[in-house]
Short mmCIF file of C-alpha atoms in Angstrom, two decimals:
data_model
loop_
_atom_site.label_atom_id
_atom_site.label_comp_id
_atom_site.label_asym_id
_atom_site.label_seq_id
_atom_site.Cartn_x
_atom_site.Cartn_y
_atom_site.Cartn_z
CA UNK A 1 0.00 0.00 0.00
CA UNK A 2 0.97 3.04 -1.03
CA UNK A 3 2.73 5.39 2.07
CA UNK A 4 1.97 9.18 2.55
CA UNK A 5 2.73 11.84 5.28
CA UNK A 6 -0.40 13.02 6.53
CA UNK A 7 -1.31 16.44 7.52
CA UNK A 8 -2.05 16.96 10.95
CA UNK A 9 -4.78 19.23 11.97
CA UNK A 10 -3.70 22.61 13.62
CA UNK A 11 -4.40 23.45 17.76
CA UNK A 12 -6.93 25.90 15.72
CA UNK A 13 -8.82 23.82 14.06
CA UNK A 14 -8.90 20.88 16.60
CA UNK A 15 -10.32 24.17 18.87
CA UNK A 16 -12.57 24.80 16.31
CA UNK A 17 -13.92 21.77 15.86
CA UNK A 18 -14.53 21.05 19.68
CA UNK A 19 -16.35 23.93 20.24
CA UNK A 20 -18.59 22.93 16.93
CA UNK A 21 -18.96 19.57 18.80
CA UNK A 22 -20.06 20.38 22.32
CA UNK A 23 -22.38 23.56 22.12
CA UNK A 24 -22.41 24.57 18.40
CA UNK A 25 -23.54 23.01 15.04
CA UNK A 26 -22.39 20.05 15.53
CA UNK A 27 -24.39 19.61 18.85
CA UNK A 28 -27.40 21.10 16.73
CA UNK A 29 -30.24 19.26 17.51
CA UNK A 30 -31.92 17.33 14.10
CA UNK A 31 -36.16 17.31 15.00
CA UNK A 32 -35.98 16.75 18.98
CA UNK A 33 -32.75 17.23 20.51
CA UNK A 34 -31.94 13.61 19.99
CA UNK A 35 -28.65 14.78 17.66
CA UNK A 36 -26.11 14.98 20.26
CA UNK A 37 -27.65 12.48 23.04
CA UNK A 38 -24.50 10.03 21.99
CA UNK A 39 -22.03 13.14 21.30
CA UNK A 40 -20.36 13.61 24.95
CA UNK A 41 -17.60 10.57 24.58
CA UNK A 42 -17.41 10.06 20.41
CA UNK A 43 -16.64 13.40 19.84
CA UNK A 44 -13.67 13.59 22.40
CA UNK A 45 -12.34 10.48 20.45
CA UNK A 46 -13.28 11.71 17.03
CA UNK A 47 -11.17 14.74 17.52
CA UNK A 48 -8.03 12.74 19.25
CA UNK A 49 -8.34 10.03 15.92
CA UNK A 50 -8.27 12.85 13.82
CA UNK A 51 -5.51 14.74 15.59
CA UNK A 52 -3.78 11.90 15.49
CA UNK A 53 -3.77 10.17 12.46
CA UNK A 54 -4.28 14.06 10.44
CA UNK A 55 -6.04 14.25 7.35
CA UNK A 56 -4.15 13.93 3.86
CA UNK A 57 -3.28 16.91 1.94
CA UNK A 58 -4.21 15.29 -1.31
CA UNK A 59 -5.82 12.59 -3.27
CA UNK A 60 -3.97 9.18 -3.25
CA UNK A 61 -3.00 7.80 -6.52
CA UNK A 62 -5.32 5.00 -6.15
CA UNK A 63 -8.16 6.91 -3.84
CA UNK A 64 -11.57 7.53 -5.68
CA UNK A 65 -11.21 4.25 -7.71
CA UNK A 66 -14.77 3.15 -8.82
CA UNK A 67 -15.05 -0.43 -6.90
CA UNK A 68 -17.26 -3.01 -8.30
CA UNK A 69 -20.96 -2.52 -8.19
CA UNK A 70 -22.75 -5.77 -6.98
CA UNK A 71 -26.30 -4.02 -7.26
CA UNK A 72 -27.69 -6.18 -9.92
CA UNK A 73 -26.82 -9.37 -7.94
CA UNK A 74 -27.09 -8.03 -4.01
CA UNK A 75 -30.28 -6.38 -3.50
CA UNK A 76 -29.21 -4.85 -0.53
CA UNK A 77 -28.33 -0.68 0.41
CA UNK A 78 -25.90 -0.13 3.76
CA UNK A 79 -27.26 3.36 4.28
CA UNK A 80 -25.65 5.24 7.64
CA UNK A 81 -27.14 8.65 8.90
CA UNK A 82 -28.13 10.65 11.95
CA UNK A 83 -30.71 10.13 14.32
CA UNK A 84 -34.09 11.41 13.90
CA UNK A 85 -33.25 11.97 10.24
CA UNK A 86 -35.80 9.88 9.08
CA UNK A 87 -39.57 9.26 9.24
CA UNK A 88 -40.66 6.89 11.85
CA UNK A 89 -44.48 5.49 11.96
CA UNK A 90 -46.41 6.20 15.04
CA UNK A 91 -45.53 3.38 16.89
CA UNK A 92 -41.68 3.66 16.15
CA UNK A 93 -41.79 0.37 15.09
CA UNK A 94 -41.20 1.00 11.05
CA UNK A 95 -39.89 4.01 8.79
CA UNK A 96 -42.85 4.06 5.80
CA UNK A 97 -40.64 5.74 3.23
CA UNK A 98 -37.67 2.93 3.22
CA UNK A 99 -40.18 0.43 3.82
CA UNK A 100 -41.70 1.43 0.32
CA UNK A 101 -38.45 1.55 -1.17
CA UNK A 102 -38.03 -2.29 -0.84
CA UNK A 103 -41.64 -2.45 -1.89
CA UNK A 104 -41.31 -0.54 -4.95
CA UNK A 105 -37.60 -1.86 -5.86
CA UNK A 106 -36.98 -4.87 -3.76
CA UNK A 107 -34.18 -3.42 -2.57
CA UNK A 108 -33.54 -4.32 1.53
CA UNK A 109 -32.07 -1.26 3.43
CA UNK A 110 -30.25 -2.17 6.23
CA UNK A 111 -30.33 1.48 7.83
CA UNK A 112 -28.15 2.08 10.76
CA UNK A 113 -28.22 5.38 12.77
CA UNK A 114 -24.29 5.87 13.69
CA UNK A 115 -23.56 9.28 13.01
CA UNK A 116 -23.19 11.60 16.13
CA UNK A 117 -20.99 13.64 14.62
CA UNK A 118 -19.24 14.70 11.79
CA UNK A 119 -15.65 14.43 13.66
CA UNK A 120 -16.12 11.58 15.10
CA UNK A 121 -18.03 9.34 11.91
CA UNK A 122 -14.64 10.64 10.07
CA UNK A 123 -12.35 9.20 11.86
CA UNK A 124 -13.74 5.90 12.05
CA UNK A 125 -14.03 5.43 8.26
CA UNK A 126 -11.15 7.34 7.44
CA UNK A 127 -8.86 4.49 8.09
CA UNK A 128 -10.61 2.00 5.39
CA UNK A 129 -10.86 4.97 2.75
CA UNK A 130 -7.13 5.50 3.03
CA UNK A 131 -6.61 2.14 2.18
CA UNK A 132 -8.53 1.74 -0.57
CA UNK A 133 -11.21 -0.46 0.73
CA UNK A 134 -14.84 -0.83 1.24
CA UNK A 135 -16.39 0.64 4.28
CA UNK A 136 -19.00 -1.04 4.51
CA UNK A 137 -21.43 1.42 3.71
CA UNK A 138 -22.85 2.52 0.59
CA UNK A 139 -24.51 5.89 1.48
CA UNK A 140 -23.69 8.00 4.17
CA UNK A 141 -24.70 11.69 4.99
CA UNK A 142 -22.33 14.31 6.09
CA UNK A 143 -22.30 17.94 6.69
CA UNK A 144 -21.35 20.12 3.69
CA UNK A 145 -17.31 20.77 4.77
CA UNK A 146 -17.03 17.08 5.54
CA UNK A 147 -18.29 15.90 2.25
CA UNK A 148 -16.22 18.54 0.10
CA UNK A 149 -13.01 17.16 1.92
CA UNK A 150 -14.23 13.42 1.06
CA UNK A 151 -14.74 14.17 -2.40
CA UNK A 152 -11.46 16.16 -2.70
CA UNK A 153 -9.31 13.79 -1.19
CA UNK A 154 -10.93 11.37 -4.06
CA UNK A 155 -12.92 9.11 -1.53
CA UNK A 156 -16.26 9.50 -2.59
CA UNK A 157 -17.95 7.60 -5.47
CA UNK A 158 -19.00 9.80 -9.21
CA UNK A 159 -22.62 9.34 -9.50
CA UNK A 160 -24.40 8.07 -12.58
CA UNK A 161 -26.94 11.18 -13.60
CA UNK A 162 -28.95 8.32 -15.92
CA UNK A 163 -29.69 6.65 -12.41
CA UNK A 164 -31.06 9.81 -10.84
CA UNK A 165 -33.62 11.65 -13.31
CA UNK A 166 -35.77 13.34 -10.29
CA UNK A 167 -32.73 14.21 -8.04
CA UNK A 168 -30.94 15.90 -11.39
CA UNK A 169 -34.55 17.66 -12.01
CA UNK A 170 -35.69 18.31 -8.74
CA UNK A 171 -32.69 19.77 -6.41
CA UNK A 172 -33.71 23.49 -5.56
CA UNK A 173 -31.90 25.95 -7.46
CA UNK A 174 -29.61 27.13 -4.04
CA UNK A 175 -28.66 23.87 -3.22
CA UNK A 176 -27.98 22.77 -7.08
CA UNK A 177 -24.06 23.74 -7.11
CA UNK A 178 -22.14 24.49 -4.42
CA UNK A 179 -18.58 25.21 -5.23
CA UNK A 180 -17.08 21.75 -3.53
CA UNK A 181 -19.47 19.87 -6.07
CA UNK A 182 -20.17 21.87 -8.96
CA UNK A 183 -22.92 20.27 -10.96
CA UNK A 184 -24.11 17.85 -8.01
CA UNK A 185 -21.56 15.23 -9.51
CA UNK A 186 -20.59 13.84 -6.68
CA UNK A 187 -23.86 14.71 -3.89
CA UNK A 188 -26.99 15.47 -3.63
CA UNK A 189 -28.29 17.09 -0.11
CA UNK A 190 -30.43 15.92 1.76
CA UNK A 191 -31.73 18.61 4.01
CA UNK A 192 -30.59 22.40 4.73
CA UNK A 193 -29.77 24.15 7.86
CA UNK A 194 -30.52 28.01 7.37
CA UNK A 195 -29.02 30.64 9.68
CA UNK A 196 -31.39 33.23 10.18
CA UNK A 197 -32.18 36.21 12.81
CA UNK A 198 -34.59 35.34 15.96
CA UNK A 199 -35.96 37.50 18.13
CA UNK A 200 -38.28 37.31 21.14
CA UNK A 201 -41.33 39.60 20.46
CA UNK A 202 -41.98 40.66 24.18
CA UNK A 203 -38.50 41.31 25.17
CA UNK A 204 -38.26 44.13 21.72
CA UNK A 205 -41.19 46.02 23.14
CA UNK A 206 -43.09 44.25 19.96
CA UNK A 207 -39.74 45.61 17.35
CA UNK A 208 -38.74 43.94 14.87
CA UNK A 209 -35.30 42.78 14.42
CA UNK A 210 -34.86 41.80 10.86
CA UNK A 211 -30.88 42.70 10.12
CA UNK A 212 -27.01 42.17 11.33
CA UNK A 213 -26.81 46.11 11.74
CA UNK A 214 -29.68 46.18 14.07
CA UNK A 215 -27.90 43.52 15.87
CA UNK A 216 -25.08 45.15 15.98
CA UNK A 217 -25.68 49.16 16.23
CA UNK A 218 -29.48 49.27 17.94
CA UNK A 219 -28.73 50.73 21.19
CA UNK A 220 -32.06 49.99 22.56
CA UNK A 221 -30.80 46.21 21.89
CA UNK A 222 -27.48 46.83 23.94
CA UNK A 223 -26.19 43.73 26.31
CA UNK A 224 -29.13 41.37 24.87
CA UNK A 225 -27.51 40.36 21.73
CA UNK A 226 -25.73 37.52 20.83
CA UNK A 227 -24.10 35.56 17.63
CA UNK A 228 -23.26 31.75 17.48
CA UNK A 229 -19.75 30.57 18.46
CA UNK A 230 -19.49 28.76 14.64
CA UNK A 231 -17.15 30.65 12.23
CA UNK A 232 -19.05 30.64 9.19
CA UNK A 233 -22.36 31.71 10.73
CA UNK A 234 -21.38 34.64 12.55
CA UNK A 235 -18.87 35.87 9.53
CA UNK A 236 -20.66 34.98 7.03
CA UNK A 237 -24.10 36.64 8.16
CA UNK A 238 -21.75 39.77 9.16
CA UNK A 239 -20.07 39.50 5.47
CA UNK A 240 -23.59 39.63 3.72
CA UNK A 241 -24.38 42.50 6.19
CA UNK A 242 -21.58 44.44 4.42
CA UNK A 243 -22.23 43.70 1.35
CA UNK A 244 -20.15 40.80 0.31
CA UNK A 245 -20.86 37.40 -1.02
CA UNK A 246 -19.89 34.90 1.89
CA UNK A 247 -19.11 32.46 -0.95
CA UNK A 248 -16.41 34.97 -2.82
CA UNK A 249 -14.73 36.94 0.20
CA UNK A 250 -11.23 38.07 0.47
CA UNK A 251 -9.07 37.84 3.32
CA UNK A 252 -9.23 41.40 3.58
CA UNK A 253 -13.03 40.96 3.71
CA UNK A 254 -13.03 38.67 6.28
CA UNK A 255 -10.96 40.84 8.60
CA UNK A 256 -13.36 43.46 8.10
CA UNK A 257 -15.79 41.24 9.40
CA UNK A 258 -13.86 40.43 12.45
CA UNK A 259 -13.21 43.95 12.93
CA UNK A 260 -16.93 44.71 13.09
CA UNK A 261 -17.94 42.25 15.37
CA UNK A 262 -15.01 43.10 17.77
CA UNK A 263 -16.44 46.90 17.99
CA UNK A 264 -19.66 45.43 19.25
CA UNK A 265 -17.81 43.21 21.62
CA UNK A 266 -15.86 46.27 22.65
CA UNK A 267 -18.83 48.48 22.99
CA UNK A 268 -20.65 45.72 25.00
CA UNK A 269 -23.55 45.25 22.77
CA UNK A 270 -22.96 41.44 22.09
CA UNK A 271 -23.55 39.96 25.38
CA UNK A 272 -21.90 36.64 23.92
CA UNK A 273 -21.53 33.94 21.66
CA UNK A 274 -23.17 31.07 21.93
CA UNK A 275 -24.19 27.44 20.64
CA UNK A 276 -27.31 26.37 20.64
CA UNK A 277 -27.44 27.06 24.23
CA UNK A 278 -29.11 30.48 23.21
CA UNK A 279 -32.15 28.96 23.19
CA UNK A 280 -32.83 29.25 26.77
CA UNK A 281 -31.68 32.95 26.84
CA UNK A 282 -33.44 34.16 23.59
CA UNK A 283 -37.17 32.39 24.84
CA UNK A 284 -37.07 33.90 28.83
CA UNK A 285 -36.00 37.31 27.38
CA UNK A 286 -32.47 37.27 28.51
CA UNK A 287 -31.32 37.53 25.18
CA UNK A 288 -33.65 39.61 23.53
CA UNK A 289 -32.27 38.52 19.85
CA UNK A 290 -29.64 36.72 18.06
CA UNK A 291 -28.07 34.63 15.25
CA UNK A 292 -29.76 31.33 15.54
CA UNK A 293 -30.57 28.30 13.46
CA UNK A 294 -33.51 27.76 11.98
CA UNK A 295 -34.45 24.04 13.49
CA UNK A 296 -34.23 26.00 17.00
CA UNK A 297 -36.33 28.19 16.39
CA UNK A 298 -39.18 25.75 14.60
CA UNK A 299 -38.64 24.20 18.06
CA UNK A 300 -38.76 27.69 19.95
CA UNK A 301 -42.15 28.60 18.48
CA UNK A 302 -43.95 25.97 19.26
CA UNK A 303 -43.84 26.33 22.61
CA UNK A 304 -43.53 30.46 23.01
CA UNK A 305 -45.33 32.59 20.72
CA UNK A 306 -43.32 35.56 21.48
CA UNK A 307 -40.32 33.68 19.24
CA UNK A 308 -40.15 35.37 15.78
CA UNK A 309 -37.89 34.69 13.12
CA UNK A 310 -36.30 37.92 10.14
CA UNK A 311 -34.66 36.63 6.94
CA UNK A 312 -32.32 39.58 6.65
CA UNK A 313 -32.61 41.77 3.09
CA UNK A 314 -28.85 41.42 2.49
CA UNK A 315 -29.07 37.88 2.68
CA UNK A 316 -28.72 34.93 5.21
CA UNK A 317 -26.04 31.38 5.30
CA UNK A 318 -27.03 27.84 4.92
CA UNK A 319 -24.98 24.82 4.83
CA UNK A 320 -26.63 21.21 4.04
CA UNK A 321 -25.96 17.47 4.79
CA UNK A 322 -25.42 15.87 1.59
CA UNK A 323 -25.40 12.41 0.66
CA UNK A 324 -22.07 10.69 -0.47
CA UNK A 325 -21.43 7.06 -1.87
CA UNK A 326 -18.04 5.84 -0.56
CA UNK A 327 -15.23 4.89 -2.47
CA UNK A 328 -15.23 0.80 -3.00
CA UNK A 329 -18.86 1.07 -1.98
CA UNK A 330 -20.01 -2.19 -3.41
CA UNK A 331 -23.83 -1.52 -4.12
CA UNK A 332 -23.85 2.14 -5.88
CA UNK A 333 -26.47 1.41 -8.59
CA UNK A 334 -28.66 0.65 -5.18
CA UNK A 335 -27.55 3.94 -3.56
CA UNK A 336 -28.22 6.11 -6.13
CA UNK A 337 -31.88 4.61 -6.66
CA UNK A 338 -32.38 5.43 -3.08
CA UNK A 339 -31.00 8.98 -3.32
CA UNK A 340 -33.29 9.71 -6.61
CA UNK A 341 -36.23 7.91 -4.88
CA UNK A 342 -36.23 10.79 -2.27
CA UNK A 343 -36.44 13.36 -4.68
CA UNK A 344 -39.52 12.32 -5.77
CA UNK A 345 -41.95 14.98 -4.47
CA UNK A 346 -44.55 13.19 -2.49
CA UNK A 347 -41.71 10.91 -1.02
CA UNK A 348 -39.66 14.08 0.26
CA UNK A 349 -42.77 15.51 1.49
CA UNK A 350 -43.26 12.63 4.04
CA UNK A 351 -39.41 13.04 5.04
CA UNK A 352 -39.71 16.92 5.31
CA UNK A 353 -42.99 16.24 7.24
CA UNK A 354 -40.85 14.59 9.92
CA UNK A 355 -37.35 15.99 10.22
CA UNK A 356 -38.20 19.56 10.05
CA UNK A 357 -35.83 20.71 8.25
CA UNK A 358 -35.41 22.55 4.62
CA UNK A 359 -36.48 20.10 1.82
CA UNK A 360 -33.97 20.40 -0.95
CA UNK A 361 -37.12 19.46 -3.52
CA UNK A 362 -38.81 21.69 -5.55
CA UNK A 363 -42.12 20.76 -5.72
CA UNK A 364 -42.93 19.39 -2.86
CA UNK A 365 -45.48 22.41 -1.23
CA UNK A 366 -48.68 20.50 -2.22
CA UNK A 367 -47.59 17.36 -1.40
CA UNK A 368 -46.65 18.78 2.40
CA UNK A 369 -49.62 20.24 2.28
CA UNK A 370 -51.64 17.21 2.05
CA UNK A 371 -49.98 16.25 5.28
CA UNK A 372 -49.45 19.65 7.48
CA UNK A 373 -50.81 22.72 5.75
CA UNK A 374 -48.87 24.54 8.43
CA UNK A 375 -45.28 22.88 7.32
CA UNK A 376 -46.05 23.73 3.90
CA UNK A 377 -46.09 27.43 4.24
CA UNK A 378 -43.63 27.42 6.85
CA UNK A 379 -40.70 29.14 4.67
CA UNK A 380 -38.08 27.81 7.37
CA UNK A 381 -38.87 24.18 5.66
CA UNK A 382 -39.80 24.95 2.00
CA UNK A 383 -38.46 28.65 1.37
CA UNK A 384 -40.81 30.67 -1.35
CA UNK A 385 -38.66 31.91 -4.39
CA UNK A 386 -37.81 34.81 -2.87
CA UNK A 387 -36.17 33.37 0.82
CA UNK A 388 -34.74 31.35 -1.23
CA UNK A 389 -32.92 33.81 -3.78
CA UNK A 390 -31.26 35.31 -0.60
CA UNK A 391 -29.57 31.49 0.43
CA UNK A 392 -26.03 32.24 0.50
CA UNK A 393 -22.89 29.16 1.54
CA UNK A 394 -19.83 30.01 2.78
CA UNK A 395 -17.17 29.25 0.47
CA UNK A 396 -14.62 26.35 1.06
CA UNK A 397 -11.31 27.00 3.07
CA UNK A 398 -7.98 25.58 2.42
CA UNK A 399 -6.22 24.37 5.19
CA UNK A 400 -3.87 27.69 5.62
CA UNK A 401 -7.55 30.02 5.31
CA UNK A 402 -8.79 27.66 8.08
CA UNK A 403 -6.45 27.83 10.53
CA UNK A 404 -5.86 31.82 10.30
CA UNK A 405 -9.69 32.44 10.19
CA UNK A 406 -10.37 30.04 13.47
CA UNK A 407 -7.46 31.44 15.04
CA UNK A 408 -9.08 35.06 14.17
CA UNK A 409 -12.63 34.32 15.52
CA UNK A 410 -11.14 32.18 18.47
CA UNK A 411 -9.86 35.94 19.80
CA UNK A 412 -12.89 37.53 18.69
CA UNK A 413 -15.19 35.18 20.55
CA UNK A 414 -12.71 34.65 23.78
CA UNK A 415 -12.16 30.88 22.92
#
């Protein structure tokens, strides 16, 4: 087997990543907090695997091969994911859309909940992907940074677009081509997490709070503001604030950013920066509003109807887990039927219907509406054109970017 020096991750980003893991988006809860229930002990160990063993700075000669596809023969899928990230019947004893999968294709999902983290799912399947051999899995779902580093270091599978007519014709125009996958060649995502602005109605005096400046500048909003401890939500929501596409931004750009946010800090207006521990703050009035992420806040409104939600005018960030099939994978005709199948409109409906989150689908409103009238004009799961239009990503980071930016917001922040 080929030999390579790996490249170890910096005290910056192994910082970074922590803090994502405990409080911020990697503790962010999928439909009922149920995300990081196993998170406490795997993501210690996913971050001392990766630390360890480092992550290569480049594709292996023989990484990304195309393994064997045993579809037509095995009629089997190896699908791993989140918890609560997929529909569940009443009695928890069956999940209707896989179920009619294997109905429809004959296809047997074996469907195994054992991601708790990005970090941590890495480092256990890193070791096989390095060497070239099958993981075991044949679809797996990983947060937008983690599946632009698989597919860059050549360890994720091309997909067939004659296999997937309804995900190449359905994905939503802001999800359609981020710059790690141009084209969807490699992905296709399977929700989106939107960062928005929340505020809590009662502690504004009834004001709406609909923009970073506010956040920043209203003095009536002094000492009850605060921004999420995750790099790319606070800059990039600051970035679009100023004018500047989070997905484009210069170094000098980003400074400017930093150097915004640190005259609030200075100035006291931004009480702190938080995970999504805010929640607690932003519903008793504490905080009276904040960066936040849009699943919270779904959450947050149900039970206080003070909780409102602003999709800001210059823009807002979302990022996406996205569905991968492994390098060596050995059933990839069988993943990407599964992948299309949930781009079918009435079948993403009953997924959206369940997670919460934003469907990726274009035309799915009626569908959801057949189900929850109330989901279906919620724009925080199925943005209208024009929520949409404003969907921004922030742009992927070489290794040098990442470590100065961290290091940058790690001062900013107090970290």
């Amino acid at each position: 087997m080929e030999s390579y020096e790996p490249e170890r991750l910096t005290p910056v980003q192994l910082a970074a990543m922590r803090r994502s893991l405990t409080s911020g988006r990697g503790a962010l809860t999928r439909r009922s907090l149920l995300r990081a229930s196993g998170m406490g002990a795997l993501a210690v160990g996913g971050i001392a695997t990766l630390g360890a063993c480092g992550i290569p700075p480049a594709k292996r000669a023989d990484a990304g091969l195309a393994s064997d596809d045993h579809s037509a023969k095995e009629k089997v899928l190896n699908f791993s994911n989140w918890t609560e990230y997929m529909d569940v019947s009443e009695d928890e004893k069956s999940r209707p859309t896989l179920e009619a999968f294997t109905e429809r294709t004959g296809i047997r999902v074996k469907y195994t909940e054992d991601i708790n983290d990005n970090v941590e799912f890495f480092g256990k399947i890193k070791p096989q992907l390095a060497a070239g051999q099958d993981t075991g899995r044949d679809l797996i779902c990983v947060t937008d940074w983690l599946a632009a580093r698989i597919i860059r270091l050549g360890w994720a599978q091309k997909l067939d677009a004659s296999n997937l007519p309804h995900a190449f014709a359905n994905v939503s125009a802001q999800f359609r081509s981020p710059d790690w996958d141009p084209g969807r060649a490699y992905s296709y995502p399977w929700t989106g997490i939107p960062t928005v602005i929340a505020y809590n109605k009662k502690a504004t005096g009834g004001r709406k709070v609909d923009s970073v400046t506010q956040l920043l500048d209203d003095p009536k909003l002094k000492g009850r503001v605060s921004f999420l401890s995750e790099m790319r939500d606070t800059v990039g929501m600051t970035l679009l604030d100023q004018g500047k596409d989070p997905g484009k931004f210069s170094d000098a750009d980003f400074d400017a950013a930093i150097g915004r946010l640190q005259k609030a800090v200075d100035k006291k207006q931004i009480r702190r920066f938080t995970g999504n521990d805010y929640t607690a703050d932003l519903s008793k009035g504490d905080i009276a509003a904040c960066v936040a992420w849009a699943g919270d806040v779904i959450q947050l409104q149900a039970d206080n109807p003070d909780i409102e939600y602003a999709i800001p005018a210059a823009g807002y960030i979302t990022s996406s887990d996205s569905l991968l099939v492994p390098a060596q994978a050995r059933h990839k005709t069988n993943a990407e039927k599964l992948i299309d199948y949930y781009y079918e409109p009435p079948v993403a409906a009953q997924l959206a219907a369940y997670i919460n989150y934003v469907c990726p689908v274009d035309g799915v409103r009626e569908e959801l509406a057949r189900i929850d009238a109330s989901m279906a004009s919620n724009t925080l799961i199925l943005p209208d054109k024009e929520m949409a239009a404003k969907s921004r990503s922030f742009r992927s980071l070489s290794t040098e970017e990442e470590t100065a930016y961290e290091e940058k917001f790690a001062k900013l922040i107090g970290a």
